[in-house]
Coordinates of C-alpha atoms in Angstrom, one line a residue:
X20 CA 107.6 54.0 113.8
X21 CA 104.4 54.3 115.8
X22 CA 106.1 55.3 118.8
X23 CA 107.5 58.2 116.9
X24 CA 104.1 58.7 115.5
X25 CA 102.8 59.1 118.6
X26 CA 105.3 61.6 119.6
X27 CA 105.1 63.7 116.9
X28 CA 100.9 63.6 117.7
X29 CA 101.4 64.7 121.7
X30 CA 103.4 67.1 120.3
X31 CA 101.8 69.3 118.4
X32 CA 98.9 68.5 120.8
X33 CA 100.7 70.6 123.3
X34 CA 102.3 72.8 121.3
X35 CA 100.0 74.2 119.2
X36 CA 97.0 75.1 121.6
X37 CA 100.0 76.8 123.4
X38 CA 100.8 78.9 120.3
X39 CA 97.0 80.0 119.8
X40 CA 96.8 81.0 124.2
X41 CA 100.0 82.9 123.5
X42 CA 99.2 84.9 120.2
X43 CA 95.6 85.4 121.5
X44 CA 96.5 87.6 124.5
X45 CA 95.1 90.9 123.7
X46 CA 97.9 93.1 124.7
X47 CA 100.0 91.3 122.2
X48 CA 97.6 92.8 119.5
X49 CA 98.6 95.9 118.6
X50 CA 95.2 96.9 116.5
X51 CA 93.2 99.1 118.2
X52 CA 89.3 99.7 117.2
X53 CA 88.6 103.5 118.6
X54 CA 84.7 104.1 117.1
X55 CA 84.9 107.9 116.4
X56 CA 82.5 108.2 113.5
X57 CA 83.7 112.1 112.3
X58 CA 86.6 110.3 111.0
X59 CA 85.4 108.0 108.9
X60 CA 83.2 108.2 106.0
X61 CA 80.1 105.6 106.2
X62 CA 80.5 102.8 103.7
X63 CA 77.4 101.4 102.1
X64 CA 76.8 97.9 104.1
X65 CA 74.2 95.1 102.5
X66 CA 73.1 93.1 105.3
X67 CA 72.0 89.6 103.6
X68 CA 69.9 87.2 105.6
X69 CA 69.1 83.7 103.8
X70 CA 65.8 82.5 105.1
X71 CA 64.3 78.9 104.6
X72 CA 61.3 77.9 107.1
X73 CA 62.5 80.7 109.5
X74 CA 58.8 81.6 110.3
X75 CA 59.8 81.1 114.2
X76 CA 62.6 83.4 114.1
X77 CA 61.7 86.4 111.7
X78 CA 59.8 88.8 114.8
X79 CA 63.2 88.5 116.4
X80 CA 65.3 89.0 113.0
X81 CA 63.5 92.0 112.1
X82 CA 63.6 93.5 115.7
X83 CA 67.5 92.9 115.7
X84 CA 68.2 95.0 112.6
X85 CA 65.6 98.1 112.5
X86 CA 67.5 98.6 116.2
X87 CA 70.6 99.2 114.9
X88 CA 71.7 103.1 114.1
X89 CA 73.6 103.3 111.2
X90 CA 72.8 105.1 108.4
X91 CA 74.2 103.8 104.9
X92 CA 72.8 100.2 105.0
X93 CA 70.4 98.2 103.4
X94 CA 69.0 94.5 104.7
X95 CA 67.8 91.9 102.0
X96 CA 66.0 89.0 103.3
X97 CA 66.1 86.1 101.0
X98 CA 63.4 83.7 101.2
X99 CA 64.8 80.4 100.1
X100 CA 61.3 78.8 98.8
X101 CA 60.2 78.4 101.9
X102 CA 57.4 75.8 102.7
X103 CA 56.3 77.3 106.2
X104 CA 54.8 80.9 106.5
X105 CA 58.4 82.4 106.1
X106 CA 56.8 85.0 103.4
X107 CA 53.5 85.8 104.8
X108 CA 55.5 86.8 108.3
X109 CA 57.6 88.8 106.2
X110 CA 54.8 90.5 104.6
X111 CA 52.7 91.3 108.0
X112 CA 56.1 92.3 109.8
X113 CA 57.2 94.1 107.3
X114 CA 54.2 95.6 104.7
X115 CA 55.8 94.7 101.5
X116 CA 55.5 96.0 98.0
X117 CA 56.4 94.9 94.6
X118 CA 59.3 96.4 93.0
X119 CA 61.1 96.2 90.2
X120 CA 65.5 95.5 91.3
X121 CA 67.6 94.6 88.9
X122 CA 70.5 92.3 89.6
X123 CA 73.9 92.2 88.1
X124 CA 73.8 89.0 86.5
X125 CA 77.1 88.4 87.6
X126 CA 76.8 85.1 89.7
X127 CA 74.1 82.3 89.0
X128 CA 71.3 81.5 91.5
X129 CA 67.9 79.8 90.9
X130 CA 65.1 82.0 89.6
X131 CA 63.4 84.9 91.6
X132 CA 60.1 84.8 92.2
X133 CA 59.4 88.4 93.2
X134 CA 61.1 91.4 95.0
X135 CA 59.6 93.6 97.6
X136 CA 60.5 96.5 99.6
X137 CA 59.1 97.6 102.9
X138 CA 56.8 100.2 103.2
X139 CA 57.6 100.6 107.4
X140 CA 61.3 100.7 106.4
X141 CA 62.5 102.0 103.3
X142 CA 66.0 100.4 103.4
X143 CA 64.6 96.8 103.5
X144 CA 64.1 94.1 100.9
X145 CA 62.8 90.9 100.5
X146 CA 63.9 88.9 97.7
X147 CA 61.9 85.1 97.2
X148 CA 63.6 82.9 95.2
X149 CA 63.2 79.2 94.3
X150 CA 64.7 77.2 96.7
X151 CA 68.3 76.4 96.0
X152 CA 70.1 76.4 99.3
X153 CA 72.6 78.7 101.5
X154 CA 74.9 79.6 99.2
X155 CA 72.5 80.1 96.3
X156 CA 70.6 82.7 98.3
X157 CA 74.0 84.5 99.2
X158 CA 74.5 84.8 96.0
X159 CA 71.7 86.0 94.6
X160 CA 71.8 88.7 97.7
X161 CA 75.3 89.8 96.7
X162 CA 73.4 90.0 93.2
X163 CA 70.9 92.7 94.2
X164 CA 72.6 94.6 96.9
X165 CA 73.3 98.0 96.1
X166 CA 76.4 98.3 98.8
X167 CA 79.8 97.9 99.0
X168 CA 80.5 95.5 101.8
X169 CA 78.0 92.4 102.4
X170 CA 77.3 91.1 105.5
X171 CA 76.2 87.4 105.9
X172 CA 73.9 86.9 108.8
X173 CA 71.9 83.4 110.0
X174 CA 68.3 84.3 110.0
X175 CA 68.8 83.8 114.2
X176 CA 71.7 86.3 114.8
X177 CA 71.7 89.8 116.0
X178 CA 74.3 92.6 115.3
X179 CA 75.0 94.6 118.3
X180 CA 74.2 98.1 118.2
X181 CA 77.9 99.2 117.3
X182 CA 79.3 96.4 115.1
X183 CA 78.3 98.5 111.7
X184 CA 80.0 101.1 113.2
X185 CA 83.6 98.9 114.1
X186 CA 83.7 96.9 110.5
X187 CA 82.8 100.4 109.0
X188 CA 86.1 101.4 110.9
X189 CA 87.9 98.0 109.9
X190 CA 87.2 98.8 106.0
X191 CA 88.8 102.4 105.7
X192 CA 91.6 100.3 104.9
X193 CA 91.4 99.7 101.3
X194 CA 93.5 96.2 101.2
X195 CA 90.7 94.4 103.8
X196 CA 88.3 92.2 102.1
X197 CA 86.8 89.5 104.7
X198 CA 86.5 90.2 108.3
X199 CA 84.6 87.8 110.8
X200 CA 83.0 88.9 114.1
X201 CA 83.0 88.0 117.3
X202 CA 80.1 85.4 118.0
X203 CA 77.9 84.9 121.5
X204 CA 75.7 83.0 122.3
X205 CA 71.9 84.4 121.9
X206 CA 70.9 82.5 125.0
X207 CA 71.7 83.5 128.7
X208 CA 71.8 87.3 127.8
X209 CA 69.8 89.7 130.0
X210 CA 69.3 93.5 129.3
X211 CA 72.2 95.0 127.3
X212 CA 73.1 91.6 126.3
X213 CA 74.8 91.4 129.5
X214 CA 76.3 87.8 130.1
X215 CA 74.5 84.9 132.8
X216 CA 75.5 81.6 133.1
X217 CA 72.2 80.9 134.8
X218 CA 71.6 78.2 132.2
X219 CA 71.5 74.9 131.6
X220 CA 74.5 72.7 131.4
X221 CA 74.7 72.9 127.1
X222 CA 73.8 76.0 127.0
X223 CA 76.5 76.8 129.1
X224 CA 78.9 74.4 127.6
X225 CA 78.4 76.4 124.3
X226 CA 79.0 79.8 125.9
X227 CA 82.1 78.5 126.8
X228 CA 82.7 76.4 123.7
X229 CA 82.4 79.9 121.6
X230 CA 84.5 81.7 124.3
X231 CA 87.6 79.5 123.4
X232 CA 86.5 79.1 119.6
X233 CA 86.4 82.9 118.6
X234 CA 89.0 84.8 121.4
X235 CA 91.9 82.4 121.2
X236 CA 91.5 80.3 118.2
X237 CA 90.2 82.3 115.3
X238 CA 92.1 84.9 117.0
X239 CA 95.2 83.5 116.7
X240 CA 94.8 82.5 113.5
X241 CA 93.9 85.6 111.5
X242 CA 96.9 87.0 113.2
X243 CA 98.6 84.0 111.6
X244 CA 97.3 85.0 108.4
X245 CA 95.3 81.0 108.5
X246 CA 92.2 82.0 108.9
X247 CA 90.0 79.1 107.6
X248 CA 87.0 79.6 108.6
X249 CA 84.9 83.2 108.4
X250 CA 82.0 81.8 110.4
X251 CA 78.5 81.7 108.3
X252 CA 76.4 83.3 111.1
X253 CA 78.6 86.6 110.9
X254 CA 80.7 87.4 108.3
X255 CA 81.6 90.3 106.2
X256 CA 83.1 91.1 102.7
X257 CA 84.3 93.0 100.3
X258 CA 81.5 92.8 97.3
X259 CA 83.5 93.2 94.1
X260 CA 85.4 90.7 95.7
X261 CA 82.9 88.3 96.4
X262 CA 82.8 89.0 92.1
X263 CA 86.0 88.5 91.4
X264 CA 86.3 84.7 93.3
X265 CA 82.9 84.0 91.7
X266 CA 80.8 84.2 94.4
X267 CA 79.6 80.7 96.7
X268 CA 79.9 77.5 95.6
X269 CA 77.2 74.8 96.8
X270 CA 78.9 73.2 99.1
X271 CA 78.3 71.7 102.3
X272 CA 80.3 73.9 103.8
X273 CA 80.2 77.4 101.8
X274 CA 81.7 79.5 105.0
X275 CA 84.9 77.3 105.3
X276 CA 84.8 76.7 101.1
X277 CA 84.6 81.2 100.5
X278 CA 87.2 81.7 103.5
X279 CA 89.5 79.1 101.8
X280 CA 89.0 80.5 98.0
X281 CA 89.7 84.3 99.4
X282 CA 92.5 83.2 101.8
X283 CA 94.2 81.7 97.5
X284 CA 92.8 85.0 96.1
X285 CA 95.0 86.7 99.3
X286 CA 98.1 84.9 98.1
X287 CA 97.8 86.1 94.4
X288 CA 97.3 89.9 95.5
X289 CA 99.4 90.1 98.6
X290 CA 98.3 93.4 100.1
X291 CA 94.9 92.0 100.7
X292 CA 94.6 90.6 104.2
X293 CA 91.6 88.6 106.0
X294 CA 91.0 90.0 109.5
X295 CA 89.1 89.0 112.9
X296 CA 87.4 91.5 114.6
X297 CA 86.3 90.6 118.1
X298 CA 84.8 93.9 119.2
X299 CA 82.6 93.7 116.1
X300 CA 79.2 91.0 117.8
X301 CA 76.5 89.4 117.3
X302 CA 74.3 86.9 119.1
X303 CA 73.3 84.1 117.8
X304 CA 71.2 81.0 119.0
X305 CA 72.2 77.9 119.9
X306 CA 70.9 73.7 120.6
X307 CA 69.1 73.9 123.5
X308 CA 68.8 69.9 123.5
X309 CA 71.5 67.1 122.9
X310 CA 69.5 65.8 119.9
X311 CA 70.2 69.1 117.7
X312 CA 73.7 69.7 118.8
X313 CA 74.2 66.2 117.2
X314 CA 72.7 67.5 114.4
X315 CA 74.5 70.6 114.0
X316 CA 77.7 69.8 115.2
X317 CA 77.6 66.3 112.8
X318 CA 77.1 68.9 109.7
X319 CA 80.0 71.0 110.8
X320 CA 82.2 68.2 111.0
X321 CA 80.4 67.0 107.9
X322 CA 81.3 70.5 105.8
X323 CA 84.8 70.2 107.2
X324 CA 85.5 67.0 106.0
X325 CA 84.2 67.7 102.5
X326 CA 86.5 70.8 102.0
X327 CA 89.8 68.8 103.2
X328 CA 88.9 66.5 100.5
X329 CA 87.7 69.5 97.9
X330 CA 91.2 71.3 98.6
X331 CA 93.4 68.0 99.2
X332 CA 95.5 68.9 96.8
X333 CA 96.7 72.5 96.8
X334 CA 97.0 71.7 100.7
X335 CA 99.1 68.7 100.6
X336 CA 101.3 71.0 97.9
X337 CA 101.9 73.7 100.5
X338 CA 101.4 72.1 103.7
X339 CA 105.0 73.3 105.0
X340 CA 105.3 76.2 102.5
X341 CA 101.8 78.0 103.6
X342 CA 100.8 78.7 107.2
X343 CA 97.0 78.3 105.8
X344 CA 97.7 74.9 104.5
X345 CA 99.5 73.9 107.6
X346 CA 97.2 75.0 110.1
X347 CA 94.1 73.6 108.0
X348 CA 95.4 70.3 107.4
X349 CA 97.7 69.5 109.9
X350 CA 96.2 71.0 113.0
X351 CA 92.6 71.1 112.2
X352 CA 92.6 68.0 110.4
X353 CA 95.5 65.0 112.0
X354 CA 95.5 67.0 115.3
X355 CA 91.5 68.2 115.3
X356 CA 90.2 65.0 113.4
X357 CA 92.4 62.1 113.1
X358 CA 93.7 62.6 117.0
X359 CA 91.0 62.5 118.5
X360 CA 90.6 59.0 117.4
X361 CA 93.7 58.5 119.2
X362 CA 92.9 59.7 122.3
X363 CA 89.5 57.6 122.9
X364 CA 91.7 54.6 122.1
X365 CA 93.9 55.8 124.7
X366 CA 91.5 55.8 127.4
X367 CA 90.4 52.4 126.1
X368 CA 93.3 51.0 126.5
X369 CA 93.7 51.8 129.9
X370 CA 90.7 49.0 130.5
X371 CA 92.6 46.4 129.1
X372 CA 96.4 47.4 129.3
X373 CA 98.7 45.8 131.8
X374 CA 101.8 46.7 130.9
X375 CA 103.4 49.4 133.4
X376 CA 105.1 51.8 131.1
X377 CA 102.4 52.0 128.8
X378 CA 100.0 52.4 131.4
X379 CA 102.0 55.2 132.8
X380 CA 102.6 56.8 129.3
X381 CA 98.8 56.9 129.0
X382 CA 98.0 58.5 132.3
X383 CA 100.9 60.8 131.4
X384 CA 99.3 62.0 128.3
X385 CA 96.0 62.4 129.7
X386 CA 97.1 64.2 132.8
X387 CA 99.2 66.8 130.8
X388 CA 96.2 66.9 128.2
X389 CA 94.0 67.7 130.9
X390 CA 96.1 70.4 132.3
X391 CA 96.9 72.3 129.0
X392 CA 92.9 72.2 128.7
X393 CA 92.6 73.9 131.9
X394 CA 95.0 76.4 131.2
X395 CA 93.7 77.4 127.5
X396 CA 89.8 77.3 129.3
X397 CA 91.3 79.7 131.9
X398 CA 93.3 82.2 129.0
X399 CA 89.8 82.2 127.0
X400 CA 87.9 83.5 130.3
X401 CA 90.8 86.2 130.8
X402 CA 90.6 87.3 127.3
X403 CA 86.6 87.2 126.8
X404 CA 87.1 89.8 130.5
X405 CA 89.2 91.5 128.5
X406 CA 86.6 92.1 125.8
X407 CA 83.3 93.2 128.2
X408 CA 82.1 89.9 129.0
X409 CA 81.7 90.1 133.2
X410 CA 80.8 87.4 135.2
X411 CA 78.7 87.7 138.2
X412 CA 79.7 86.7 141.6
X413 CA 77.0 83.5 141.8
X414 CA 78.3 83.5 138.2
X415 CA 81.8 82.8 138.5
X416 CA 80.7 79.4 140.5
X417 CA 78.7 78.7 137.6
X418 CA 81.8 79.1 135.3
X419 CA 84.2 77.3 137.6
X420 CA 81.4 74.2 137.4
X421 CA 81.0 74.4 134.0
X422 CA 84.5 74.6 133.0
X423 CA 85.3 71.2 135.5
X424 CA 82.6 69.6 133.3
X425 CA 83.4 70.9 130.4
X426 CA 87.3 68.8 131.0
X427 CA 85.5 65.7 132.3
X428 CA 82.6 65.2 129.7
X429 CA 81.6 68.0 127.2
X430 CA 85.3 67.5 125.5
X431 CA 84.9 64.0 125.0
X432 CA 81.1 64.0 123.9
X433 CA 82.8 66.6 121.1
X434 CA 85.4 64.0 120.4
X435 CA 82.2 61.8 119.3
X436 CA 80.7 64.4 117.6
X437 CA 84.1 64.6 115.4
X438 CA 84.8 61.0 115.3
X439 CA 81.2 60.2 114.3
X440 CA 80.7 63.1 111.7
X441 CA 83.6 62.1 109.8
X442 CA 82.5 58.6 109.7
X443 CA 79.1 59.4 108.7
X444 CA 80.2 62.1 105.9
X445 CA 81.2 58.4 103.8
X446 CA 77.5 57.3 103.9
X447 CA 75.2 60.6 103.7
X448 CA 77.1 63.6 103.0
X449 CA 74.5 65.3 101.9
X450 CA 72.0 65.5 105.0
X451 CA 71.3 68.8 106.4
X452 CA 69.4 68.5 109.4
X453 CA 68.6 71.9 110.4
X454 CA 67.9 72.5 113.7
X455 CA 64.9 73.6 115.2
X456 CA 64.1 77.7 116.3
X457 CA 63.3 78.4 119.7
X458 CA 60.9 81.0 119.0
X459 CA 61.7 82.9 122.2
X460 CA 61.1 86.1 123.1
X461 CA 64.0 88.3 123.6
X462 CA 64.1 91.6 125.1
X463 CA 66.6 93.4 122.8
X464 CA 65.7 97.0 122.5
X465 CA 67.6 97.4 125.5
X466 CA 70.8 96.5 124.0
X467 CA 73.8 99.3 124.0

């Protein structure tokens, strides 16, 4: 029985990262995104950005949307009762004035304090609230936004110049209502945002990491209808929608727990679709030290865990009936989760095994595993080329270096990360641990 187990495992460990590189290719997709703005009427956009403690951050925030030219939008900072200087930034940067908005009382939230509007740029709000979380200060955005689509944005992400432009483009068609964007990391961009891998190692490894995340996986799976996961630090929806499903939930994962609720509200109303859109950016910072990758990457697993459990049973129901329930639960769960506790005991057991076929079975496994890493690292540099991002010539040695690494180390410290989260989401579930700002300067302005 384990044998066959074990099988059945290696299995769809090789044959579903195979699927994703295959589907992912880009001149399998036949959607083309051709920005010609005479052909398209502007739809209103509300660009909502939850801040709590983001005092670090905001010069950069504010300097990443006032860049961007496009007309019909509006950008609503919420401050999430901050307890740094969150609100007085927002004041200096942004010479606020009381006003009077009126929400639609359509979704709950904790109490607002105030609303203000800047007098430097008419089209920008600031909404302080009590502090009730991420998904509380979504909703109370979606609330007072005056626009059609919302756009969620982390407080340390920046739209490139033409993404407004692209999901403009994306939303002509009536039947869309969720998109995700493309997501890069912040760090090791020059002028234009142009890519260097002149970094340190995990920053580098993250680069990479978001490379094979976003242009195969997420890819692959919108195409598959399965998208799980719109990610939180650039997302984009259809507002009465966001009415109809009832907004966010407080949940430790509210991106995976939104993109799973409109994914059901998708199979009631099947003209609706979900899409991906990887010409559509932003940038968006990352750990700069192992301590708060552990901390990040432990609350992803964290929010993962807590929505397998939260939609247990309408997954297990349609596990081989819906390609959202199978990819969610079998792939991201046994063959993302639960496997990878089977491959550190593989490698274990190579220390203490003497037995000569299983000792060759193991190798086997990890050989071919180690192969089929290679090749899906190599199809996610081919298809981020694809997509604009160049490497240099010193660069390319950089890549080939970091994706070596990334085979022989940074995949196994992420099997900890996942082995360790999910263990730790039974004792304290509820820890956030947000990680810590930069505060860097970043020459945007010069970004196409």
């Amino acid at each position: 029985m384990i044998f066959y187990l074990t099988l059945i495992v290696i299995a769809l460990c090789t044959l579903l990262p195979l699927l994703h590189m295959c589907n992912s290719l880009p001149f399998l997709n036949k959607r083309k995104m051709n920005i010609n703005k005479f052909n398209y009427k502007e739809k209103g956009i509300s660009i909502l950005i939850p801040c709590f403690n983001e005092e670090r951050i905001l010069d950069l925030t504010i300097r990443g949307m006032n860049r961007i030219e496009y007309q019909n939008k509006e950008v609503i900072y919420i401050n999430d009762g901050s307890t740094d200087l969150t609100m007085e930034k927002l004041h200096s940067l942004l010479n606020l004035q009381p006003i009077d908005m009126t929400g639609s009382e359509r979704l709950k939230h904790m109490p607002i304090r105030s609303t203000y509007q800047s007098l430097l740029f008419p089209n920008v709000y600031v909404i302080d609230k009590l502090n009730g979380g991420k998904a509380d200060s979504l909703n109370a955005g979606i609330e007072y936004a005056s626009k059609e689509l919302i756009i969620t944005l982390d407080a340390d992400s920046i739209l490139a110049n033409d993404s407004l432009d692209l999901i403009n483009q994306a939303f002509q068609d009536q039947n869309v209502v969720a998109a995700g964007g493309m997501v890069h990391i912040l760090q090791g961009r020059k002028e234009n945002f142009r890519l260097s891998f002149r970094q340190k190692h995990i920053i580098r490894f993250q680069i990479f990491e978001y490379f094979k995340g976003f242009y195969i996986y997420k890819s692959s799976l919108a195409k598959l209808n399965a998208l799980a996961i719109i990610s939180g630090a650039f997302g984009v929806f259809d507002k009465e929608t966001l009415f109809t499903i009832g907004g966010y939930r407080k949940t430790l994962g509210e991106d995976i727990d939104i993109t799973l609720r409109l994914q059901y509200f998708i199979q009631k109303n099947r003209s609706k679709k979900v899409l991906f859109l990887p010409e559509a950016v932003c940038y968006t910072e990352c750990p700069e030290n192992w301590s708060d990758l552990f901390k990040q990457r432990i609350r992803w697993q964290k929010a993962f865990i807590d929505c397998v459990f939260k939609f247990a049973g309408s997954l297990i129901k349609s596990v081989f009936t819906k390609r959202l329930s199978f990819f969610f639960l079998i792939e991201a769960f046994v063959v993302g989760t639960l496997a990878t506790y089977f491959t550190i005991v593989s490698l274990a057991m190579l220390c203490f095994v003497n037995e000569e076929n299983t000792i060759y079975s193991l190798w086997s496994y990890i050989i071919i595993s180690t192969m089929l890493n290679g090749i899906y690292s190599l199809t996610a540099v081919y298809i981020a080329n694809h997509h604009g991002q160049k490497f240099s010539h010193y660069d390319k040695f950089r890549l080939v270096n970091t994706i070596i690494l990334d085979l022989a180390i940074f995949r196994f410290i992420t099997f900890l990360f996942i082995m360790i989260g999910t263990i730790l989401y039974f004792f304290n579930r509820h820890d956030w641990n947000k990680v810590t700002r930069t505060g860097r300067v970043y020459q945007i302005e010069k970004a196409s």
